[in-house]
Coordinates of C-alpha atoms and ligand atoms in Angstrom, one line a residue:
Chain A
M1 CA -18.5 52.9 -22.1
S2 CA -15.3 53.6 -20.3
A3 CA -15.3 55.4 -16.9
S4 CA -13.8 58.6 -18.3
E5 CA -16.4 59.0 -21.0
K6 CA -19.4 59.0 -18.7
T7 CA -17.8 61.1 -16.0
S8 CA -16.6 64.3 -17.7
Q9 CA -18.9 66.9 -16.1
E10 CA -20.8 65.0 -13.4
K11 CA -20.0 65.2 -9.7
P12 CA -18.6 62.1 -8.1
M13 CA -21.1 59.8 -6.4
L14 CA -18.5 58.8 -3.8
E15 CA -15.3 60.4 -2.9
I16 CA -12.7 59.1 -0.4
R17 CA -9.8 61.2 0.7
D18 CA -6.7 60.1 2.6
L19 CA -8.7 57.6 4.6
G20 CA -7.1 55.8 7.5
K21 CA -8.6 53.3 9.9
S22 CA -7.2 51.5 12.9
F23 CA -8.5 48.8 15.2
G24 CA -6.8 49.6 18.4
S25 CA -3.2 49.9 17.6
V26 CA -3.4 48.0 14.3
R27 CA -3.7 50.3 11.3
V28 CA -5.8 48.3 8.8
L29 CA -6.3 51.0 6.2
H30 CA -4.1 54.0 5.3
D31 CA -3.8 56.7 2.7
I32 CA -6.8 55.6 0.6
S33 CA -8.2 58.0 -1.9
L34 CA -10.8 57.0 -4.4
T35 CA -13.4 58.7 -6.6
V36 CA -16.3 56.8 -7.9
M37 CA -18.4 58.6 -10.6
P38 CA -22.1 57.9 -11.2
S39 CA -22.7 54.6 -13.0
Q40 CA -19.2 53.5 -12.5
V41 CA -18.5 49.9 -11.4
V42 CA -15.4 49.5 -9.3
V43 CA -14.1 46.1 -8.4
I44 CA -11.8 45.6 -5.4
I45 CA -9.5 42.6 -5.1
G46 CA -6.8 41.8 -2.7
P47 CA -5.6 39.1 -0.3
S48 CA -7.5 38.1 2.8
G49 CA -7.1 40.7 5.6
S50 CA -6.1 43.4 3.2
G51 CA -9.0 45.6 4.5
K52 CA -11.5 45.3 1.6
S53 CA -14.5 44.7 3.9
T54 CA -13.3 47.4 6.2
L55 CA -13.2 49.9 3.4
L56 CA -16.7 49.0 2.3
R57 CA -18.0 49.2 5.8
C58 CA -16.4 52.6 6.2
C59 CA -18.5 53.8 3.2
N60 CA -21.7 53.6 5.2
C61 CA -20.2 54.1 8.6
L62 CA -20.6 50.6 9.9
E63 CA -16.9 51.3 10.8
I64 CA -15.8 54.8 11.6
P65 CA -12.4 55.8 10.0
Q66 CA -10.3 57.9 12.2
E67 CA -8.5 59.8 9.4
G68 CA -9.6 61.3 6.1
S69 CA -13.0 62.0 4.7
I70 CA -15.8 60.2 2.8
T71 CA -18.3 62.1 0.7
I72 CA -21.4 60.5 -0.8
C73 CA -23.7 62.4 -3.1
D74 CA -21.9 65.6 -2.3
K75 CA -22.5 65.2 1.4
G76 CA -19.6 64.6 3.8
I77 CA -20.5 61.6 6.0
V78 CA -17.3 61.5 8.0
T79 CA -14.3 63.8 8.3
D80 CA -11.3 62.9 10.5
G81 CA -13.4 60.7 12.7
V82 CA -16.3 63.1 13.1
L83 CA -19.6 61.7 11.8
L84 CA -22.5 63.5 10.2
P85 CA -25.3 64.0 12.8
E86 CA -27.2 60.7 13.3
K87 CA -30.4 61.8 11.5
E88 CA -28.7 62.9 8.4
L89 CA -26.4 59.9 8.4
N90 CA -29.4 57.6 8.5
A91 CA -31.1 59.5 5.7
L92 CA -27.9 59.2 3.6
R93 CA -27.6 55.5 4.3
M94 CA -30.9 55.0 2.5
H95 CA -29.0 55.9 -0.7
V96 CA -26.2 53.4 0.0
G97 CA -27.2 49.8 -0.4
M98 CA -25.0 47.1 1.2
V99 CA -25.0 43.5 0.2
F100 CA -23.2 41.2 2.7
Q101 CA -21.3 38.0 2.2
S102 CA -23.6 36.2 4.7
F103 CA -26.8 37.7 3.2
N104 CA -28.2 39.0 6.6
L105 CA -31.8 38.7 5.5
F106 CA -34.2 39.5 8.3
L107 CA -35.0 35.9 9.5
H108 CA -38.4 36.7 11.0
L109 CA -39.8 38.4 7.9
S110 CA -41.1 36.8 4.7
V111 CA -39.3 37.5 1.4
L112 CA -41.9 40.2 0.6
D113 CA -41.5 41.9 4.0
N114 CA -37.7 41.8 3.8
V115 CA -38.0 44.0 0.8
A116 CA -41.0 46.0 1.9
V117 CA -39.9 46.8 5.4
G118 CA -37.5 49.5 4.4
P119 CA -39.9 51.5 2.2
R120 CA -42.6 51.1 4.7
K121 CA -40.7 52.2 7.8
L122 CA -38.2 54.5 6.3
R123 CA -39.7 56.0 3.1
G124 CA -43.2 56.4 4.7
M125 CA -45.0 54.3 2.2
S126 CA -48.3 52.6 2.9
R127 CA -48.2 48.8 3.3
A128 CA -49.9 48.3 -0.1
K129 CA -47.5 50.7 -1.9
A130 CA -44.4 49.2 -0.2
E131 CA -45.6 45.6 -1.1
E132 CA -46.2 46.6 -4.7
L133 CA -42.7 48.1 -4.9
A134 CA -41.3 45.0 -3.3
R135 CA -43.2 42.7 -5.7
S136 CA -41.8 44.6 -8.7
H137 CA -38.3 44.3 -7.4
L138 CA -38.7 40.6 -6.7
A139 CA -40.2 40.0 -10.1
K140 CA -37.2 41.6 -11.7
I141 CA -34.8 39.1 -10.1
G142 CA -37.1 36.2 -10.9
L143 CA -38.4 35.6 -7.4
A144 CA -42.0 36.6 -7.9
E145 CA -43.2 33.1 -6.8
R146 CA -41.3 33.1 -3.5
V147 CA -42.7 36.2 -1.9
D148 CA -44.3 34.3 0.9
A149 CA -41.3 32.2 1.7
Y150 CA -39.1 32.8 4.7
P151 CA -35.3 33.2 4.3
A152 CA -34.6 29.8 5.9
M153 CA -36.5 28.2 3.0
L154 CA -34.4 29.7 0.3
S155 CA -31.2 28.6 -1.4
G156 CA -28.1 30.8 -1.0
G157 CA -28.4 32.3 -4.4
Q158 CA -32.0 33.2 -3.8
K159 CA -31.2 34.7 -0.5
Q160 CA -28.5 36.9 -2.0
R161 CA -30.9 38.0 -4.8
V162 CA -33.5 39.0 -2.2
A163 CA -30.8 40.9 -0.3
I164 CA -30.0 42.8 -3.5
A165 CA -33.8 43.5 -4.0
R166 CA -34.0 44.7 -0.4
A167 CA -31.2 47.2 -1.0
L168 CA -32.7 48.4 -4.3
A169 CA -36.1 49.1 -2.7
M170 CA -34.6 52.0 -0.9
E171 CA -33.7 55.0 -3.0
T172 CA -30.3 53.5 -3.7
R173 CA -27.7 55.5 -5.5
V174 CA -24.6 53.4 -4.7
M175 CA -24.5 49.7 -4.1
L176 CA -21.7 48.1 -2.0
F177 CA -21.1 44.4 -2.4
D178 CA -18.9 42.5 0.0
E179 CA -18.0 39.2 -1.6
P180 CA -21.6 38.5 -2.5
T181 CA -20.9 35.1 -4.0
F182 CA -18.3 33.9 -1.5
A183 CA -20.7 31.9 0.6
L184 CA -22.5 30.3 -2.4
D185 CA -22.2 26.8 -3.9
P186 CA -20.4 27.2 -7.3
E187 CA -23.6 26.4 -9.3
L188 CA -25.4 29.3 -7.6
V189 CA -22.8 32.0 -8.2
G190 CA -24.0 32.6 -11.8
E191 CA -27.6 33.7 -10.9
V192 CA -26.3 36.3 -8.5
L193 CA -23.7 37.6 -10.9
Q194 CA -26.3 37.9 -13.5
V195 CA -28.5 40.1 -11.4
M196 CA -25.4 42.3 -10.6
K197 CA -24.6 42.5 -14.3
A198 CA -28.1 43.6 -15.1
L199 CA -27.8 46.2 -12.4
A200 CA -24.6 47.6 -13.8
A201 CA -26.1 47.7 -17.2
E202 CA -28.9 49.9 -15.9
G203 CA -26.4 52.4 -14.7
M204 CA -26.2 51.6 -11.0
T205 CA -23.0 52.9 -9.3
M206 CA -21.3 49.8 -7.7
I207 CA -18.4 49.0 -5.6
V208 CA -17.8 45.3 -5.6
V209 CA -15.4 43.2 -3.5
T210 CA -15.1 40.0 -5.4
H211 CA -12.7 37.4 -6.6
E212 CA -14.9 36.5 -9.6
M213 CA -12.4 37.6 -12.2
G214 CA -14.8 37.0 -15.1
F215 CA -17.3 39.5 -13.6
A216 CA -14.5 42.0 -13.1
R217 CA -13.3 41.6 -16.6
D218 CA -16.8 42.0 -18.1
V219 CA -18.3 44.6 -15.9
A220 CA -15.7 46.7 -14.0
D221 CA -14.7 50.1 -15.2
E222 CA -11.9 50.0 -12.8
V223 CA -10.1 47.4 -10.7
L224 CA -8.4 48.3 -7.4
V225 CA -5.9 46.0 -5.8
M226 CA -5.7 46.5 -2.0
D227 CA -3.3 45.6 0.7
G228 CA -3.9 48.0 3.5
T229 CA -4.0 50.7 0.9
I230 CA -4.7 50.8 -2.9
I231 CA -1.5 49.4 -4.3
E232 CA -2.6 49.4 -7.9
H233 CA -5.6 50.4 -10.0
G234 CA -6.5 50.5 -13.6
T235 CA -8.9 49.0 -16.1
P236 CA -9.4 45.2 -15.8
Q237 CA -7.3 44.8 -18.9
E238 CA -4.4 46.7 -17.3
I239 CA -4.6 44.9 -14.0
F240 CA -5.1 41.3 -15.3
S241 CA -2.9 41.4 -18.3
N242 CA -0.1 43.6 -17.2
P243 CA 0.0 44.0 -13.4
Q244 CA 2.8 46.4 -12.3
H245 CA 3.1 45.6 -8.7
A246 CA 4.9 42.4 -7.5
R247 CA 2.2 41.8 -4.9
T248 CA -0.5 42.1 -7.5
Q249 CA 1.2 39.6 -9.6
S250 CA 1.6 37.0 -6.9
F251 CA -2.0 37.6 -5.7
L252 CA -3.4 37.1 -9.2
E253 CA -1.3 33.9 -9.6
S254 CA -2.6 32.6 -6.3
I255 CA -6.3 33.0 -7.3
L256 CA -6.0 32.1 -11.0
S257 CA -4.1 28.9 -10.3
P258 CA -5.1 27.6 -6.9
G259 CA -3.0 24.9 -5.3
Chain B
M1 CA -66.5 14.2 64.8
E2 CA -64.0 14.0 62.0
A3 CA -66.3 16.0 59.8
S4 CA -66.8 18.8 62.3
V5 CA -63.0 19.3 62.6
L6 CA -62.7 19.5 58.8
T7 CA -65.6 22.0 58.5
P8 CA -63.5 25.1 58.8
V9 CA -61.3 23.8 56.0
W10 CA -64.3 23.4 53.7
Q11 CA -65.9 26.6 54.8
G12 CA -62.5 28.3 54.2
M13 CA -62.3 26.9 50.7
G14 CA -64.4 29.7 49.3
G15 CA -62.2 32.3 51.0
L16 CA -59.1 30.4 49.8
L17 CA -60.2 30.6 46.2
H18 CA -61.2 34.2 46.6
D19 CA -57.8 35.0 47.9
A20 CA -56.2 33.1 45.1
L21 CA -57.5 36.0 43.0
V22 CA -55.5 38.4 45.1
T23 CA -52.4 36.3 44.4
V24 CA -53.3 36.4 40.7
E25 CA -53.8 40.2 40.8
V26 CA -50.5 40.8 42.5
T27 CA -48.7 38.4 40.2
V28 CA -50.1 39.9 37.0
A29 CA -49.3 43.5 38.1
A30 CA -45.8 42.4 39.2
L31 CA -45.4 40.6 35.9
A32 CA -46.2 43.7 33.9
L33 CA -43.8 45.7 36.0
S34 CA -41.2 43.0 35.7
C35 CA -41.4 42.9 31.9
C36 CA -41.1 46.7 31.5
V37 CA -38.2 47.0 33.9
G38 CA -36.6 43.9 32.5
L39 CA -36.8 45.2 29.0
L40 CA -35.4 48.6 29.8
V41 CA -32.6 47.3 32.0
G42 CA -31.7 44.5 29.6
I43 CA -31.3 47.0 26.8
A44 CA -29.4 49.4 29.1
R45 CA -26.9 46.7 29.8
L46 CA -26.1 46.0 26.2
N47 CA -23.5 48.6 25.9
P48 CA -21.0 49.0 28.7
K49 CA -19.5 52.1 26.9
N50 CA -22.5 54.1 28.0
R51 CA -21.2 54.2 31.5
I52 CA -23.9 56.0 33.5
V53 CA -26.9 54.0 32.1
Y54 CA -24.9 50.8 32.3
G55 CA -23.8 51.5 35.8
V56 CA -27.3 52.3 37.1
A57 CA -28.8 49.2 35.4
S58 CA -26.0 46.9 36.7
T59 CA -26.3 48.2 40.2
Y60 CA -30.0 47.4 40.1
V61 CA -29.4 43.9 38.9
L62 CA -26.6 43.4 41.4
F63 CA -28.9 44.3 44.3
F64 CA -32.2 42.8 43.3
R65 CA -30.7 39.5 42.0
G66 CA -28.1 39.3 44.7
T67 CA -30.1 39.6 47.9
P68 CA -33.0 37.5 49.2
L69 CA -36.5 38.5 48.2
L70 CA -37.7 38.3 51.8
V71 CA -35.1 40.8 52.9
Q72 CA -36.0 43.2 50.1
L73 CA -39.7 42.8 50.9
F74 CA -39.1 43.7 54.6
L75 CA -36.9 46.6 53.7
L76 CA -39.6 48.0 51.4
F77 CA -42.5 47.4 53.8
F78 CA -41.1 47.9 57.2
D79 CA -38.2 50.3 56.7
L80 CA -39.4 52.6 54.0
P81 CA -42.0 54.2 56.3
Q82 CA -39.1 55.5 58.4
F83 CA -38.4 57.8 55.5
N84 CA -42.1 58.8 55.5
I85 CA -42.8 56.7 52.4
M86 CA -45.9 54.7 53.2
L87 CA -47.0 52.3 50.6
P88 CA -50.1 50.1 50.9
A89 CA -49.2 46.5 51.4
F90 CA -50.6 45.4 48.0
T91 CA -48.5 48.1 46.2
C92 CA -45.5 47.1 48.2
G93 CA -45.8 43.5 47.3
M94 CA -46.4 44.2 43.7
I95 CA -43.5 46.6 43.3
E96 CA -41.1 44.3 45.2
L97 CA -42.1 41.2 43.2
G98 CA -41.9 43.2 40.0
L99 CA -38.5 44.6 40.7
Y100 CA -37.1 41.3 42.0
S101 CA -38.3 39.4 39.0
G102 CA -37.3 42.3 36.6
S103 CA -33.7 41.7 37.5
Y104 CA -33.9 38.2 36.2
V105 CA -36.0 39.2 33.2
S106 CA -33.4 41.8 32.3
E107 CA -30.8 39.1 32.0
I108 CA -33.1 37.0 29.8
V109 CA -33.7 40.0 27.6
R110 CA -30.1 40.8 27.3
G111 CA -29.1 37.2 26.6
A112 CA -31.7 36.9 23.9
I113 CA -30.8 40.1 22.2
Q114 CA -27.1 39.3 22.3
S115 CA -27.8 35.9 20.8
I116 CA -29.2 37.5 17.6
D117 CA -26.5 37.6 14.9
N118 CA -24.9 41.0 14.7
G119 CA -25.4 40.9 10.9
Q120 CA -29.1 41.6 11.5
M121 CA -28.4 44.9 13.2
E122 CA -25.8 45.8 10.5
A123 CA -28.2 45.1 7.7
A124 CA -30.9 47.2 9.4
R125 CA -28.6 50.1 10.1
S126 CA -27.1 50.0 6.7
M127 CA -30.5 50.5 5.1
G128 CA -31.0 53.6 7.2
M129 CA -32.8 52.5 10.3
S130 CA -31.9 54.3 13.5
Y131 CA -30.6 52.2 16.4
G132 CA -34.1 52.3 18.0
Q133 CA -35.9 51.3 14.9
A134 CA -33.5 48.4 14.2
M135 CA -33.9 47.3 17.8
R136 CA -37.7 47.3 17.7
I137 CA -38.4 46.2 14.1
I138 CA -35.6 43.7 13.6
I139 CA -33.8 42.6 16.8
L140 CA -36.5 42.5 19.5
S141 CA -39.0 40.8 17.1
Q142 CA -36.6 38.0 16.8
A143 CA -35.2 38.0 20.3
V144 CA -38.8 37.7 21.8
L145 CA -39.0 34.2 20.4
R146 CA -35.9 33.2 22.4
M147 CA -37.1 34.9 25.5
V148 CA -40.4 33.0 25.8
P149 CA -39.2 29.7 27.3
P150 CA -37.0 31.2 30.0
L151 CA -39.6 33.9 30.7
G152 CA -42.0 31.0 31.3
N153 CA -39.8 29.7 34.1
E154 CA -39.4 33.2 35.5
F155 CA -43.2 33.8 35.6
I156 CA -43.7 30.5 37.4
A157 CA -41.1 31.5 39.9
L158 CA -42.9 34.8 40.3
I159 CA -46.2 33.1 41.0
K160 CA -44.6 30.9 43.7
N161 CA -42.6 33.8 45.2
S162 CA -45.8 35.7 45.6
A163 CA -46.6 33.5 48.6
L164 CA -44.1 35.6 50.5
I165 CA -46.3 38.7 50.4
S166 CA -48.7 37.0 52.8
L167 CA -46.1 38.2 55.4
L168 CA -47.1 41.8 54.6
T169 CA -50.6 41.2 56.0
I170 CA -52.0 41.0 52.5
S171 CA -54.8 38.4 52.4
D172 CA -53.5 36.4 49.5
L173 CA -53.8 32.7 49.1
M174 CA -51.1 31.8 51.6
H175 CA -52.3 34.3 54.2
E176 CA -55.9 33.1 54.1
G177 CA -54.6 29.5 54.4
Q178 CA -52.8 30.3 57.6
K179 CA -55.9 31.9 59.1
I180 CA -57.8 28.7 58.4
I181 CA -55.1 26.6 59.9
A182 CA -55.3 28.8 63.0
I183 CA -58.9 27.9 63.4
S184 CA -58.9 24.2 62.3
Y185 CA -55.4 23.0 63.2
R186 CA -55.6 21.1 59.9
S187 CA -52.3 22.2 58.4
L188 CA -51.8 19.2 56.1
E189 CA -55.1 19.6 54.3
V190 CA -54.9 23.3 54.0
Y191 CA -51.3 23.3 52.8
L192 CA -52.2 20.6 50.3
A193 CA -55.1 22.7 49.1
I194 CA -52.9 25.7 48.8
A195 CA -50.3 23.8 46.9
L196 CA -53.0 22.5 44.5
I197 CA -54.2 26.0 43.8
Y198 CA -50.7 27.2 43.1
L199 CA -50.2 24.2 40.9
V200 CA -53.3 25.1 38.9
L201 CA -52.1 28.7 38.5
T202 CA -48.6 27.8 37.4
T203 CA -49.9 25.2 35.0
I204 CA -52.3 27.8 33.4
A205 CA -49.4 30.2 33.1
S206 CA -47.1 27.7 31.4
Q207 CA -49.8 26.6 29.0
A208 CA -50.6 30.2 28.1
L209 CA -46.9 30.8 27.4
R210 CA -46.7 27.7 25.3
Q211 CA -49.6 29.0 23.2
I212 CA -47.9 32.3 22.8
E213 CA -44.8 30.6 21.7
K214 CA -46.6 28.6 19.1
R215 CA -48.3 31.7 17.8
L216 CA -45.0 33.5 17.5
W217 CA -43.4 30.6 15.6
V218 CA -46.2 30.5 13.0
G219 CA -44.1 32.8 10.9
G220 CA -42.1 29.8 9.9
M221 CA -38.8 31.3 11.0
V222 CA -36.3 28.6 11.4
Q223 CA -32.9 29.3 12.8
Ligands
ATP1 N1 -13.9 44.6 14.3 C1 -12.5 44.4 14.2 N2 -11.7 44.5 15.2 C2 -10.4 44.3 15.1 N3 -9.8 44.0 13.9 C3 -10.5 43.9 12.8 C4 -12.0 44.1 12.9 N4 -12.4 43.9 11.6 C5 -11.4 43.6 10.9 N5 -10.2 43.6 11.6 C6 -8.9 43.3 11.0 O1 -8.7 44.2 9.9 C7 -8.0 43.6 8.9 C8 -8.7 43.8 7.6 O2 -9.9 43.0 7.7 P1 -11.0 43.0 6.5 O3 -12.1 42.1 7.0 O4 -11.3 44.3 6.1 O5 -10.1 42.2 5.4 P2 -10.7 41.7 4.0 O6 -9.7 42.2 3.0 O7 -12.1 41.9 3.9 O8 -10.4 40.1 4.2 P3 -11.2 38.9 3.6 O9 -10.8 38.7 2.2 O10 -10.7 37.7 4.4 O11 -12.6 39.2 3.8 C9 -7.8 42.1 9.3 O12 -6.5 42.0 9.8 C10 -8.8 42.0 10.4 O13 -8.3 41.0 11.4
MG2 MG1 -13.9 40.7 3.8

């Protein structure tokens, strides 16, 4: 399936228009426009400090962009620095799952409670219902046996899979991944990527910041190259085999042949 | 001869223990106040951008932490009546000890909250929790663990500081002791007895806190 096939009549899941974001006087992002259709997988690559994390964080208002607008599920969450009212914003955030580089599992909760706490407190489920839902999500990622463990007792790969399950247990429509395998030992990267691939195959809309080129090649419908703005975008094939921009070329060289 | 001089001390022992109860009552009430105030003020001082709330909370801490307890106590008890605010001595002592200790507790609360990795708040917010929910369900639940040891110190200080309220004519442990000394002239024995009772109270308090700490850690959270 290519992006264009599955998108013809549907409404975009996420739409960014002319986004700009500054920290103090430093303009980190400018003139970013992006449309992500349902079930599309977009991979973002780019050098360190190019604003990839900041862009993702803008998408659920962990950062507030001063310019431009972001629309998710047909609802404008921010327009020229003005946020949606707090209540509606929180409700919308339930549909946007975020997976962090450093996992950020709730350290005082068991694996089961990490996944169940959202449904229980935010989706009004009873404890039994929420735990049942959590168990099914955990079983799906192969962690059924670790439900009673605490985050500190898990490997990095397991932590990240729990973090993905936690996000999925909300009514998630879009998943944002910020270098989900960056903090992992090489032998643990695979298990996390596998969960992400399965998710993509199920039709989840995903925006993934990653330097795992294999994943991008296999799963991405579109690859964006960032450096303060989107300097180039296209299918993985186009970007990896035939990069147009000089900065894309040098960036790809730097990650494909380190040292 | 010797025995007869000591008699008032022994006879006073019952009264002393009874008045230790007053000390416990004042301290427990002050402790509850101190925790409530400390929690609110500690949270209020998290965000300097919220100028008014931050300003009020900081002024409170500045005053109550920066001036002697004794001076505050006298201001409340002897000078408030000038403005037609008459508080019973017990209430006065309770409020004053609570507010004084609350200023320290607020710093403990603030420090513990700020020591929790910001990623916890971000993860909670990004799943749709409001600030209040994230604070309650995620941040405070973790921060409490880090508050317990310094709170233990603070509560012990509170128990000891409560001796000052005897100056407000409240018949607490210290006040009663001084009455016995006035009759018996046996200050060494009486003060030692008082010290011993305080020691028992502070030991009970610190053991209780240790138990609470153990309970809280049962979750297996390792940081
Ligand atoms: N809270 C902040 N305050 C000030 N500057 C910030 C803040 N967050 C990010 N920046 C700056 O914004 C720029 C973009 O940062 P960002 O983290 O988005 O880059 P990135 O592409 O994710 O980099 P990396 O690959 O290293 O994760 C950097 O120059 C960074 O220093
Ligand atoms: Mg980043």
